[in-house]
Each structure stands twice: as structure tokens, then as C-alpha cells.
XYZ file of N, CA and C in Angstrom:
762
model
N -17.399 -45.947 -44.059
C -16.361 -45.006 -44.866
C -16.503 -43.788 -43.701
N -17.257 -43.369 -43.152
C -17.524 -42.425 -42.227
C -16.795 -42.591 -40.879
N -16.916 -44.140 -40.731
C -16.250 -44.565 -39.568
C -14.459 -44.282 -39.778
N -14.093 -44.837 -40.944
C -12.912 -45.038 -41.392
C -12.080 -43.373 -41.054
N -13.125 -42.380 -41.510
C -12.507 -41.026 -41.498
C -12.303 -40.588 -40.061
N -13.346 -40.860 -39.400
C -13.393 -40.464 -37.792
C -11.992 -41.139 -37.109
N -11.866 -42.508 -37.475
C -10.603 -43.422 -36.817
C -9.471 -42.503 -37.404
N -9.162 -42.125 -38.768
C -7.919 -41.495 -39.283
C -7.590 -40.265 -38.513
N -8.786 -39.515 -38.230
C -8.670 -38.076 -37.667
C -8.313 -38.345 -36.158
N -8.616 -39.239 -35.462
C -8.057 -39.303 -34.165
C -6.646 -39.716 -34.043
N -6.394 -40.583 -35.126
C -5.085 -41.188 -35.337
C -3.857 -40.026 -35.406
N -4.514 -39.028 -36.312
C -3.791 -37.876 -36.636
C -3.219 -37.024 -35.295
N -4.557 -36.877 -34.492
C -4.297 -36.219 -33.340
C -3.407 -36.871 -32.409
N -3.440 -38.052 -32.273
C -2.544 -38.874 -31.458
C -0.941 -38.486 -31.770
N -0.954 -38.608 -33.092
C 0.355 -38.558 -33.442
C 0.983 -37.123 -33.488
N 0.358 -36.257 -33.747
C 0.535 -34.799 -33.636
C 0.649 -34.448 -31.890
N 0.175 -34.992 -31.300
C 0.126 -34.561 -29.637
C 1.557 -35.689 -29.315
N 1.670 -36.734 -29.507
C 2.857 -37.719 -28.951
C 4.284 -36.891 -29.760
N 4.126 -36.387 -30.802
C 5.480 -36.066 -31.507
C 5.802 -34.723 -31.720
N 4.782 -33.922 -31.271
C 4.917 -32.515 -31.305
C 5.730 -32.086 -30.248
N 6.610 -30.640 -30.545
C 7.620 -30.373 -29.416
C 6.733 -29.678 -28.436
N 7.252 -29.932 -27.095
C 6.585 -29.326 -26.095
C 6.695 -27.787 -25.923
N 5.610 -26.924 -25.605
C 5.961 -25.493 -25.535
C 6.963 -25.268 -24.593
N 7.209 -25.910 -23.526
C 8.431 -25.501 -22.456
C 8.913 -26.772 -22.126
N 9.988 -27.168 -22.887
C 10.728 -28.155 -22.610
C 11.532 -28.168 -21.166
N 11.654 -29.446 -20.817
C 12.545 -29.388 -19.433
C 13.779 -29.029 -19.733
N 14.745 -28.516 -18.574
C 16.199 -28.465 -19.009
C 16.924 -29.656 -18.938
N 17.852 -29.610 -19.751
C 18.800 -31.021 -19.842
C 19.423 -31.225 -18.492
N 19.772 -32.453 -18.396
C 20.316 -32.560 -17.442
C 21.773 -32.306 -17.025
N 22.238 -31.979 -18.035
C 23.817 -31.138 -17.954
C 23.811 -29.815 -17.897
N 22.633 -29.250 -17.272
C 22.695 -27.696 -17.361
C 23.620 -27.521 -16.198
N 24.495 -26.327 -16.504
C 25.445 -25.859 -15.640
C 24.976 -24.837 -14.559
N 25.101 -24.949 -13.361
C 24.888 -23.906 -12.421
C 25.936 -23.494 -11.432
N 26.234 -22.584 -11.336
C 27.212 -22.095 -10.741
C 27.027 -22.266 -9.069
N 28.201 -22.799 -8.351
C 27.923 -23.184 -7.031
C 27.902 -22.072 -6.116
N 28.279 -20.956 -6.439
C 28.227 -20.092 -5.519
C 26.993 -19.077 -5.711
N 26.125 -19.523 -6.683
C 25.000 -18.891 -6.960
C 23.614 -19.403 -6.385
N 23.755 -20.714 -5.941
C 22.515 -21.468 -5.474
C 23.008 -22.834 -4.821
N 21.959 -23.185 -4.077
C 22.318 -24.692 -3.508
C 21.502 -25.691 -4.183
N 22.027 -26.864 -4.218
C 20.953 -27.919 -4.776
C 20.395 -28.571 -3.570
N 19.093 -28.804 -3.810
C 18.196 -29.805 -2.879
C 17.261 -30.731 -3.526
N 17.438 -31.733 -3.650
C 16.380 -32.883 -4.337
C 16.498 -32.542 -5.987
N 17.385 -32.088 -6.419
C 17.810 -31.674 -7.833
C 17.045 -30.498 -8.066
N 16.856 -29.787 -7.306
C 16.265 -28.311 -7.448
C 17.400 -27.249 -6.697
N 17.757 -26.254 -7.907
C 18.420 -25.274 -7.419
C 17.785 -24.152 -6.854
N 18.007 -23.780 -5.562
C 17.624 -22.675 -4.839
C 18.621 -21.493 -4.922
N 17.978 -20.236 -5.173
C 19.154 -19.079 -4.936
C 19.446 -18.789 -3.497
N 20.871 -18.404 -3.419
C 21.002 -18.232 -2.077
C 20.649 -16.567 -1.561
N 20.799 -16.534 -0.231
C 20.103 -15.314 0.142
C 20.640 -13.993 -0.238
N 21.957 -14.073 -0.430
C 22.776 -12.917 -0.885
C 22.490 -12.657 -2.512
N 22.189 -13.757 -3.134
C 21.868 -13.306 -4.406
C 20.180 -12.813 -4.671
N 19.245 -13.169 -3.767
C 18.054 -12.755 -4.028
C 17.821 -11.923 -2.690
N 18.028 -10.672 -2.674
C 17.769 -9.864 -1.556
C 16.226 -9.820 -1.135
N 15.984 -9.916 0.242
C 14.761 -9.872 0.785
C 13.740 -8.725 0.333
N 12.447 -9.016 0.321
C 11.506 -7.891 -0.032
C 11.549 -6.965 1.123
N 11.497 -5.727 1.055
C 11.292 -4.583 1.836
C 10.088 -3.924 1.348
N 9.070 -3.836 1.841
C 7.841 -2.843 1.762
C 8.347 -1.372 1.936
N 7.860 -0.543 1.223
C 8.268 0.834 1.087
C 7.306 1.824 2.106
N 8.111 2.582 2.778
C 7.525 3.515 3.722
C 7.027 4.926 3.025
N 5.814 5.230 2.785
C 5.265 6.391 1.821
C 5.596 7.702 2.788
N 6.257 8.620 1.954
C 6.696 9.966 2.331
C 6.077 10.698 1.568
N 5.123 11.769 2.123
C 4.480 12.602 1.192
C 5.030 13.967 1.409
N 5.472 14.727 0.349
C 5.881 16.182 0.591
C 4.728 17.032 -0.088
N 4.136 17.836 0.822
C 3.199 18.726 0.235
C 3.525 19.894 -0.290
N 3.580 20.418 -1.732
C 4.096 21.741 -2.140
C 2.927 22.609 -2.008
N 3.538 23.970 -1.690
C 2.663 25.096 -1.481
C 2.256 25.503 -2.934
N 0.898 26.142 -3.003
C 0.286 26.364 -4.146
C 0.845 27.695 -4.602
N 1.072 27.632 -5.876
C 1.733 28.844 -6.486
C 1.440 28.896 -8.023
N 1.211 30.135 -8.691
C 0.639 30.190 -9.857
C 1.891 29.718 -10.862
N 3.218 29.567 -10.542
C 4.190 28.946 -11.363
C 3.715 27.385 -11.758
N 2.999 26.861 -11.084
C 2.704 25.394 -11.399
C 1.988 25.115 -12.489
N 1.210 26.119 -12.875
C 0.142 26.185 -13.807
C -1.222 25.427 -13.605
N -1.886 25.064 -14.553
C -3.144 24.577 -14.397
C -3.195 23.323 -15.221
N -2.153 22.894 -15.600
C -2.297 21.641 -16.647
C -1.777 20.243 -15.899
N -2.658 19.582 -15.716
C -2.139 18.281 -14.983
C -0.759 17.465 -15.720
N -0.769 17.711 -16.915
C 0.211 16.837 -17.574
C 1.645 17.719 -17.464
N 1.605 19.110 -17.291
C 2.920 19.994 -16.988
C 2.891 19.879 -15.443
N 2.084 19.461 -14.508
C 2.391 19.506 -13.114
C 3.027 18.223 -12.999
N 2.538 16.979 -13.597
C 3.153 15.722 -13.608
C 4.950 16.012 -14.021
N 5.110 16.705 -14.919
C 6.358 16.757 -15.377
C 7.284 17.533 -14.772
N 6.491 18.392 -13.915
C 7.501 19.040 -13.035
C 7.562 18.154 -11.812
N 6.842 17.552 -11.454
C 7.053 16.480 -10.168
C 8.040 15.643 -10.659
N 8.197 14.969 -11.836
C 9.491 14.249 -12.104
C 10.587 14.910 -12.277
N 10.691 16.205 -12.797
C 11.663 16.882 -12.378
C 12.609 17.177 -11.121
N 11.585 17.394 -10.117
C 11.875 17.384 -8.682
C 12.553 16.080 -8.295
N 12.035 14.844 -8.664
C 12.380 13.620 -8.138
C 13.900 13.585 -8.656
N 14.297 13.770 -10.006
C 15.326 13.836 -10.438
C 16.587 14.640 -9.837
N 15.999 15.618 -9.496
C 16.924 16.638 -8.745
C 17.051 16.324 -7.313
N 16.087 15.837 -6.529
C 16.258 15.473 -5.219
C 17.189 13.926 -5.201
N 16.898 13.123 -6.337
C 17.651 12.019 -6.207
C 19.416 12.138 -6.400
N 19.706 13.425 -7.340
C 21.058 13.792 -7.458
C 21.421 14.295 -6.205
N 20.590 15.069 -5.389
C 21.130 15.869 -4.420
C 21.223 14.590 -2.903
N 20.442 13.667 -2.920
C 20.820 12.686 -2.090
C 22.091 11.674 -2.395
N 22.048 11.270 -3.568
C 23.363 10.557 -4.074
C 24.603 11.316 -3.717
N 24.872 12.489 -4.265
C 25.843 13.259 -4.240
C 26.401 13.730 -2.836
N 25.370 14.593 -2.174
C 25.648 15.060 -0.911
C 25.321 14.332 0.439
N 24.602 13.093 0.258
C 24.437 12.361 1.402
C 24.623 10.698 1.278
N 24.934 10.575 0.219
C 25.464 9.019 -0.068
C 24.265 8.013 0.078
N 23.125 8.338 -0.210
C 22.237 7.629 -0.369
C 21.480 7.089 -1.841
N 20.944 5.971 -1.468
C 20.656 5.150 -2.702
C 19.063 5.496 -3.154
N 19.273 6.636 -4.344
C 17.924 7.318 -4.567
C 17.771 7.013 -6.054
N 16.453 6.380 -6.426
C 16.110 5.995 -7.610
C 14.941 7.025 -8.212
N 15.017 7.707 -9.059
C 13.663 8.464 -9.591
C 12.886 7.635 -10.549
N 11.637 7.876 -10.185
C 10.621 7.565 -11.185
C 9.809 8.812 -11.698
N 8.879 8.173 -12.668
C 7.839 9.373 -13.080
C 7.133 9.904 -12.033
N 6.571 8.993 -11.269
C 5.602 9.473 -10.168
C 5.854 9.143 -8.798
N 7.394 9.056 -8.524
C 7.798 8.946 -7.219
C 9.177 8.659 -7.242
N 9.924 8.723 -5.730
C 11.150 8.791 -5.550
C 11.417 7.596 -4.527
N 12.356 6.531 -4.969
C 12.479 5.249 -4.049
C 14.065 5.682 -3.366
N 13.872 5.691 -2.006
C 15.069 5.971 -1.375
C 15.459 4.930 -0.528
N 16.625 4.257 -0.646
C 17.160 3.387 0.408
C 18.034 3.875 1.652
N 17.752 3.679 2.727
C 18.517 4.444 3.935
C 18.369 3.538 4.865
N 19.644 2.927 5.298
C 19.646 2.212 6.622
C 18.638 1.119 6.584
N 18.524 0.333 5.615
C 17.631 -0.933 5.601
C 16.101 -0.568 5.429
N 15.945 0.709 5.188
C 14.506 1.165 5.095
C 14.560 2.029 3.695
N 13.340 1.165 3.318
C 13.133 2.029 1.821
C 11.850 2.952 1.757
N 12.328 4.146 1.292
C 11.332 5.137 1.480
C 10.705 5.214 0.245
N 9.499 5.680 0.163
C 8.762 5.757 -1.348
C 8.492 7.263 -1.188
N 8.953 8.482 -1.636
C 8.561 9.853 -1.636
C 7.882 10.300 -2.659
N 6.854 10.769 -2.538
C 5.470 11.331 -3.404
C 5.325 12.869 -3.117
N 5.267 13.503 -4.208
C 5.096 14.957 -4.105
C 3.601 15.318 -4.195
N 2.839 15.928 -3.456
C 1.692 16.346 -3.294
C 1.189 17.771 -3.575
N 0.458 18.042 -4.556
C -0.005 19.154 -4.817
C -1.592 19.366 -4.847
N -2.224 19.716 -3.679
C -3.646 19.745 -3.602
C -4.283 20.617 -4.503
N -3.942 21.298 -5.394
C -4.395 22.140 -6.224
C -5.166 21.150 -7.393
N -4.383 20.082 -7.464
C -4.629 19.159 -8.399
C -6.051 18.468 -8.464
N -6.626 18.820 -6.950
C -7.745 18.131 -6.976
C -8.882 19.232 -7.496
N -8.556 20.453 -7.434
C -9.498 21.810 -7.894
C -9.605 21.557 -9.525
N -8.409 21.323 -10.053
C -8.056 21.340 -11.596
C -9.032 19.909 -11.863
N -8.933 18.767 -11.412
C -9.452 17.652 -11.602
C -11.124 17.841 -11.816
N -11.659 18.477 -10.697
C -12.941 18.888 -10.392
C -13.498 19.724 -11.608
N -12.483 20.847 -11.861
C -12.877 21.988 -12.807
C -12.678 21.172 -14.375
N -12.107 20.127 -14.667
C -12.301 19.761 -16.089
C -13.112 18.447 -15.963
N -13.924 18.358 -14.862
C -14.997 17.326 -14.840
C -16.490 18.212 -14.890
N -16.515 19.579 -14.642
C -17.475 20.603 -14.705
C -18.011 20.423 -15.879
N -19.570 20.525 -15.744
C -20.385 20.707 -17.129
C -20.579 22.279 -17.474
N -21.487 22.695 -18.543
C -21.487 23.888 -18.979
C -21.827 25.145 -18.025
N -22.292 24.646 -16.696
C -22.799 25.656 -15.856
C -21.386 26.122 -15.063
N -20.544 25.492 -15.339
C -19.172 25.690 -14.608
C -19.082 25.273 -13.051
N -20.086 24.391 -12.794
C -20.392 23.781 -11.261
C -19.139 22.432 -11.187
N -18.479 22.620 -10.098
C -17.172 21.577 -10.232
C -17.870 20.358 -9.549
N -17.238 19.145 -10.355
C -17.898 17.871 -9.945
C -16.672 17.075 -10.078
N -17.244 16.162 -8.850
C -15.834 15.144 -8.791
C -16.135 14.060 -9.581
N -15.040 13.301 -9.769
C -14.906 12.128 -10.430
C -14.277 11.124 -9.916
N -14.164 9.992 -10.137
C -13.490 8.982 -9.375
C -11.999 9.073 -9.222
N -11.448 9.933 -10.114
C -9.921 9.995 -10.111
C -9.753 11.526 -8.925
N -10.758 12.181 -9.156
C -10.622 13.261 -8.295
C -10.907 12.844 -6.786
N -11.694 12.134 -6.778
C -11.963 11.606 -5.072
C -10.453 10.815 -4.848
N -10.119 9.990 -5.777
C -8.912 9.479 -5.075
C -7.696 10.361 -5.210
N -7.510 11.019 -5.827
C -6.537 12.104 -5.453
C -6.841 13.171 -4.047
N -7.963 13.302 -3.783
C -8.394 14.128 -2.499
C -7.975 13.463 -1.555
N -8.461 12.214 -1.464
C -8.022 11.004 -0.534
C -6.334 10.862 -0.233
N -5.768 10.922 -1.438
C -4.459 10.679 -1.254
C -3.626 11.857 -0.633
N -3.797 13.091 -1.359
C -3.177 14.234 -0.905
C -3.867 15.147 0.105
N -5.053 14.867 0.616
C -5.615 15.901 1.442
C -6.168 14.985 2.657
N -7.154 14.117 2.553
C -7.526 13.411 3.668
C -6.725 12.526 4.449
N -5.843 11.555 3.672
C -5.075 10.893 4.297
C -3.981 11.345 5.006
N -3.469 12.500 4.603
C -2.401 13.395 5.355
C -3.129 14.026 6.754
N -4.098 14.404 6.744
C -4.826 14.961 7.880
C -4.948 13.790 8.890
N -5.624 12.525 8.330
C -5.803 11.610 9.234
C -4.416 11.099 9.766
N -3.474 10.937 9.114
C -2.157 10.766 9.588
C -1.637 11.723 10.601
N -2.012 12.908 10.462
C -1.486 13.885 11.474
C -2.292 13.598 12.878
N -3.733 13.463 12.720
C -4.319 13.134 13.906
C -3.781 11.678 14.705
N -3.415 10.944 13.588
C -2.966 9.637 14.556
C -1.298 9.810 15.172
N -0.611 10.765 14.683
C 0.463 11.233 15.157
C 0.213 11.705 16.617
N -0.653 12.656 16.627
C -1.113 13.299 17.774
C -1.713 12.213 18.849
N -2.323 11.468 18.404
C -2.694 10.389 19.505
C -1.672 9.531 19.833
N -0.492 9.291 18.940
C 0.911 8.693 19.323
C 1.396 9.603 20.801
N 1.229 10.509 20.413
C 1.971 11.399 21.334
C 0.924 11.521 22.669
N -0.284 11.400 22.538
C -0.841 11.527 23.966
C -0.890 10.317 24.644
N -0.875 8.992 23.838
C -1.012 7.903 24.807
C 0.314 6.917 24.526
N 0.667 6.585 25.480
C 2.072 5.881 25.235
C 2.218 4.887 24.754
N 1.063 4.015 25.086
C 0.607 2.351 24.376
C 0.219 2.485 23.121
N -0.293 3.658 22.606
C -0.991 3.590 21.404
C 0.257 2.782 20.193
N 1.303 3.261 20.221
C 2.043 2.803 19.047
C 2.262 1.414 19.133
N 2.715 0.737 20.481
C 2.942 -0.786 20.500
C 1.603 -1.403 20.402
N 0.344 -1.001 20.794
C -0.745 -1.391 20.447
C -1.068 -1.569 18.985
N -0.899 -0.693 18.275
C -1.003 -0.513 16.733
C -0.197 -2.126 16.175
N 1.195 -2.043 16.877
C 1.905 -3.229 16.263
C 1.260 -4.580 16.609
N 0.878 -4.501 17.673
C 0.193 -6.061 18.005
C -1.133 -6.354 17.247
N -1.970 -5.125 16.886
C -2.943 -5.220 16.124
C -2.552 -5.652 14.654
N -1.594 -5.206 14.145
C -1.068 -5.261 12.850
C -0.414 -6.773 12.638
N 0.262 -7.273 13.707
C 0.731 -8.499 13.689
C -0.360 -9.790 13.791
N -1.435 -9.167 14.840
C -2.434 -10.118 14.971
C -3.401 -10.465 13.200
N -3.455 -9.146 12.688
C -3.929 -9.121 11.550
C -3.365 -9.884 10.226
N -1.969 -9.693 10.402
C -1.252 -10.348 9.419
C -1.025 -12.132 9.942
N -1.197 -12.290 11.034
C -1.035 -13.728 11.365
C -2.205 -14.478 10.947
N -3.373 -13.760 10.833
C -4.542 -14.306 10.139
C -5.069 -14.052 8.723
N -3.883 -13.733 8.075
C -3.938 -13.308 6.602
C -4.955 -12.669 6.150
N -5.043 -11.490 6.975
C -6.089 -10.358 6.677
C -5.573 -9.218 6.487
N -4.215 -8.820 6.642
C -3.484 -7.564 6.221
C -3.952 -6.847 4.955
N -4.196 -7.766 3.846
C -4.326 -7.399 2.612
C -5.660 -6.780 2.440
N -6.819 -6.913 3.529
C -8.072 -6.481 3.413
C -8.466 -5.209 4.354
N -7.369 -4.803 4.892
C -7.464 -3.638 5.855
C -6.139 -2.747 5.681
N -6.765 -1.548 5.411
C -5.533 -0.535 5.155
C -4.947 -0.292 6.704
N -3.564 -0.264 6.690
C -3.054 0.200 7.917
C -3.395 1.437 8.696
N -3.756 2.530 7.897
C -4.188 3.862 8.479
C -5.878 3.564 9.019
N -6.474 2.878 8.432
C -7.756 2.358 9.015
C -7.540 1.465 10.362
N -6.740 0.748 10.241
C -6.314 -0.052 11.530
C -5.975 0.751 12.840
N -4.858 1.466 12.392
C -4.611 2.339 13.403
C -5.862 3.304 13.902
N -6.398 3.759 12.872
C -7.835 4.814 13.388
C -8.686 3.770 14.263
N -9.015 2.533 14.221
C -9.741 1.598 15.030
C -9.064 1.665 16.509
N -7.781 1.387 16.227
C -7.018 1.261 17.688
C -7.026 2.637 18.535
N -7.074 3.898 17.513
C -7.119 5.087 18.349
C -8.523 5.105 19.108
N -9.480 4.622 18.315
C -10.913 4.789 18.971
C -10.925 4.206 20.441
N -9.935 3.009 20.545
C -9.960 2.249 21.969
C -9.550 3.291 23.024
N -8.528 3.997 22.624
C -7.782 5.210 23.357
C -8.580 6.211 23.928
N -9.404 6.794 22.643
C -9.734 8.073 22.690
C -11.519 7.894 23.304
N -12.175 6.601 23.371
C -13.141 6.270 23.989
C -13.068 4.759 24.384
N -12.255 4.767 25.656
C -12.123 3.552 26.108
C -13.257 2.847 26.740
N -13.061 1.461 26.903
C -14.127 0.692 27.429
C -14.428 0.859 28.861
N -12.884 1.128 29.451
C -13.066 1.254 30.994
C -12.895 2.841 31.293
N -12.724 3.185 32.539
C -12.836 4.528 33.057
C -11.634 5.348 32.293
N -10.572 4.731 32.119
C -9.268 5.355 31.788
C -8.721 4.445 30.499
N -8.010 5.168 29.653
C -7.509 4.714 28.439
C -6.422 3.452 28.821
N -6.234 2.564 27.846
C -5.256 1.451 28.488
C -3.882 2.061 28.471
N -3.420 1.557 29.450
C -1.889 1.920 29.780
C -0.693 1.219 29.281
N -0.920 -0.284 28.866
C -0.155 -1.143 28.567
C -0.406 -1.573 26.891
N 0.261 -1.825 26.184
C 0.121 -2.459 24.848
C -1.138 -3.889 24.991
N -0.659 -4.551 25.679
C -1.578 -5.744 25.973
C -3.091 -5.528 26.159
N -3.196 -4.494 27.180
C -4.494 -4.068 27.649
C -5.061 -3.234 26.279
N -4.437 -2.588 25.700
C -5.033 -2.007 24.427
C -5.469 -2.899 23.442
N -4.407 -3.985 23.467
C -4.862 -4.995 22.152
C -6.062 -5.676 22.521
N -6.288 -5.995 24.090
C -7.517 -6.746 24.219
C -8.741 -5.742 23.976
N -8.435 -4.504 24.356
C -9.702 -3.448 24.103
C -10.158 -3.455 22.606
N -8.974 -3.892 21.808
C -9.326 -3.402 20.329
C -10.008 -4.865 20.070
N -9.519 -6.252 20.359
C -10.259 -7.312 20.094
C -11.827 -7.192 20.453
N -11.933 -6.628 21.733
C -13.457 -6.370 22.269
C -14.203 -5.385 21.324
N -13.439 -4.444 20.761
C -14.023 -3.761 19.882
C -14.418 -4.339 18.601
N -13.592 -5.132 18.046
C -13.969 -5.908 16.896
C -15.100 -6.778 17.003
N -15.170 -7.330 18.112
C -16.219 -8.459 18.377
C -17.351 -7.848 18.761
N -17.696 -6.700 19.246
C -18.736 -6.083 19.831
C -19.346 -4.996 18.960
N -18.683 -4.203 18.390
C -19.497 -3.204 17.454
C -19.816 -3.930 16.383
N -21.153 -3.234 15.932
C -21.833 -3.780 14.883
C -21.468 -3.092 13.396
N -20.707 -3.565 12.926
C -20.026 -2.911 11.522
C -20.984 -2.929 10.535
N -21.888 -3.709 10.432
C -22.874 -3.568 9.238
C -23.896 -2.480 9.383
N -24.072 -2.544 10.620
C -25.223 -1.323 10.863
C -24.934 0.117 11.520
N -23.728 -0.014 11.978
C -23.393 1.344 12.700
C -21.860 1.632 12.285
N -21.544 2.706 11.593
C -20.213 3.169 11.378
C -19.663 3.513 12.711
N -18.133 3.450 12.731
C -17.373 3.670 14.059
C -17.018 4.918 13.935
N -17.266 6.023 14.713
C -17.016 7.459 14.736
C -15.809 7.711 15.670
N -14.767 8.314 14.974
C -13.499 8.448 15.679
C -13.404 9.771 16.061
N -13.505 10.433 17.350
C -13.431 11.783 17.589
C -12.073 12.273 18.550
N -11.103 12.815 17.183
C -9.597 12.800 17.871
C -9.692 13.878 18.636
N -10.531 15.097 18.062
C -10.428 16.394 18.975
C -11.374 16.692 19.983
N -12.159 15.582 20.620
C -13.226 15.794 21.362
C -14.164 16.803 20.948
N -14.321 16.811 20.006
C -15.543 18.081 19.468
C -16.965 17.680 19.235
N -17.032 16.182 19.373
C -18.548 15.800 19.089
C -19.329 15.354 20.467
N -18.828 15.766 21.535
C -19.398 15.797 22.758
C -20.874 15.787 22.949
N -21.371 16.886 22.068
C -22.713 17.331 22.033
C -23.635 16.601 21.055
N -22.783 15.799 20.394
C -23.745 15.044 19.247
C -24.452 13.855 19.554
N -25.377 13.280 19.127
C -25.955 12.148 19.317
C -25.467 10.991 18.472
N -24.797 9.988 19.014
C -24.339 8.693 18.327
C -25.668 7.790 17.778
N -25.547 7.674 16.564
C -26.607 6.743 16.464
C -26.302 5.477 16.331
């Protein structure tokens, strides 16, 4: 009797599996696809290029606002004020400059000459406010994970970007060397593991502290020195110190 019950149970499972409706049934063979929206290859409809626009990565643009008492000390109010700025900026760009601008809560997307910019308003005082909110009863300001990320985004990264810009003005081959390094990194599927700013900083160290007597004068020589640095530097045991302003000449490199 027990064996009969087990047999009946399995028969029920087989019937349910065989005759139950599929969760995602395939399209019928008489599905209508407009000819101007796709081309057919091996019974598969592929969208045309003009129907699916190419993906364009955004170029981040940071606008730093000066500190003012009118901003207040509430993070929520500051965020809403930024959103109001994005909305007004989008109106000005559309009406007066005929640009495609789409405002969001925390940024503004601008499409201009096949380039997509992601405009972000930075207010450095937010870092102080976040530290103040994380302080204890003694009133000592304390960093949190959010305040550190905000400091990196609105203070440290813009400072580093300014130093990299000065390096590009000082060395003619710096920009093209960065492009070669980024292309090499992408061709090895490693671009997601290294930030572009960090990569440019590594390239800058090749020019600021060259392997030869003088900095590289051509992008290919700069790229070769970049590869030499990657292969010879002890990344696990020794940090890479990049002196942009030549202020560490008296320091001992460990």
C-alpha cells in the first residue's frame, strides 16, 4: 500500500509538470514585427541601431558652491535646494542654449555635442554637518562611512583632479599616455577594478618621478614607463607616493 501511494504521488507530479502552463511561454510564430524597427537573422529580431541609441558614459562635472548661512544646517533642506538648482539650470540650458538637459534629484544630465555630462553640485559644509551629526555627547566631531565618502567626493577628489590638470599642462605627453593606459586596461577587462583618477595618478608618477633622467616626451615612452612601474613596484608592501608639488624632497621614502 505504501508503494502504491508513492507511485501515485510521482504520477501526479509528472502530470502537473507536463500539463501545467509555462511561466514564460514563447512567442507565437505569427508575431508581427515592424520591418523598420528590426532586422531578422536566424528567426531572431535584432533592433536597428537608430532604434537603440549607443550607450554614452557620462562625464562628471562638479560645481562647488561657496559656503553661506542661507544654506542652513539641515542635510534634507540642502538636498532639496540642490534639486531646485538642477531644475532651474535645466530650464536655462534648454530655453537659452537649446541643450538637452534632464534634472534629477541629485544631479543634472546634459547632452551636448554627442557628450553626456553629469553635473553635480557640491557643498563642502555637508561634510562638517555629517560629522557633527555623528558626534557624541562630548561634542567631538566623528567621521562616519557616509561623511568619508562625501569628503572624498566633494573635497579630496576635486583637489586631486586639479593636480592632475596641472600635470597635463606641465607634460605634453601626459594626456595621451593616460589614454593609452586606459585603453590597455580596458582591453584586459580591468577597467572596472581601477578608477580613472587613480590610473591617471599612477601615470602622473611616471612623469613626476621618471625612470630615466628626463620625463617621457612621447606617449609611447610614457606608456612603456607606466608598464614598467606596474611590473616593478611592490604594490602589496609599499604605497605609491606621488609628489605633485615637489614638496617631499626631504622626506624618506619607506
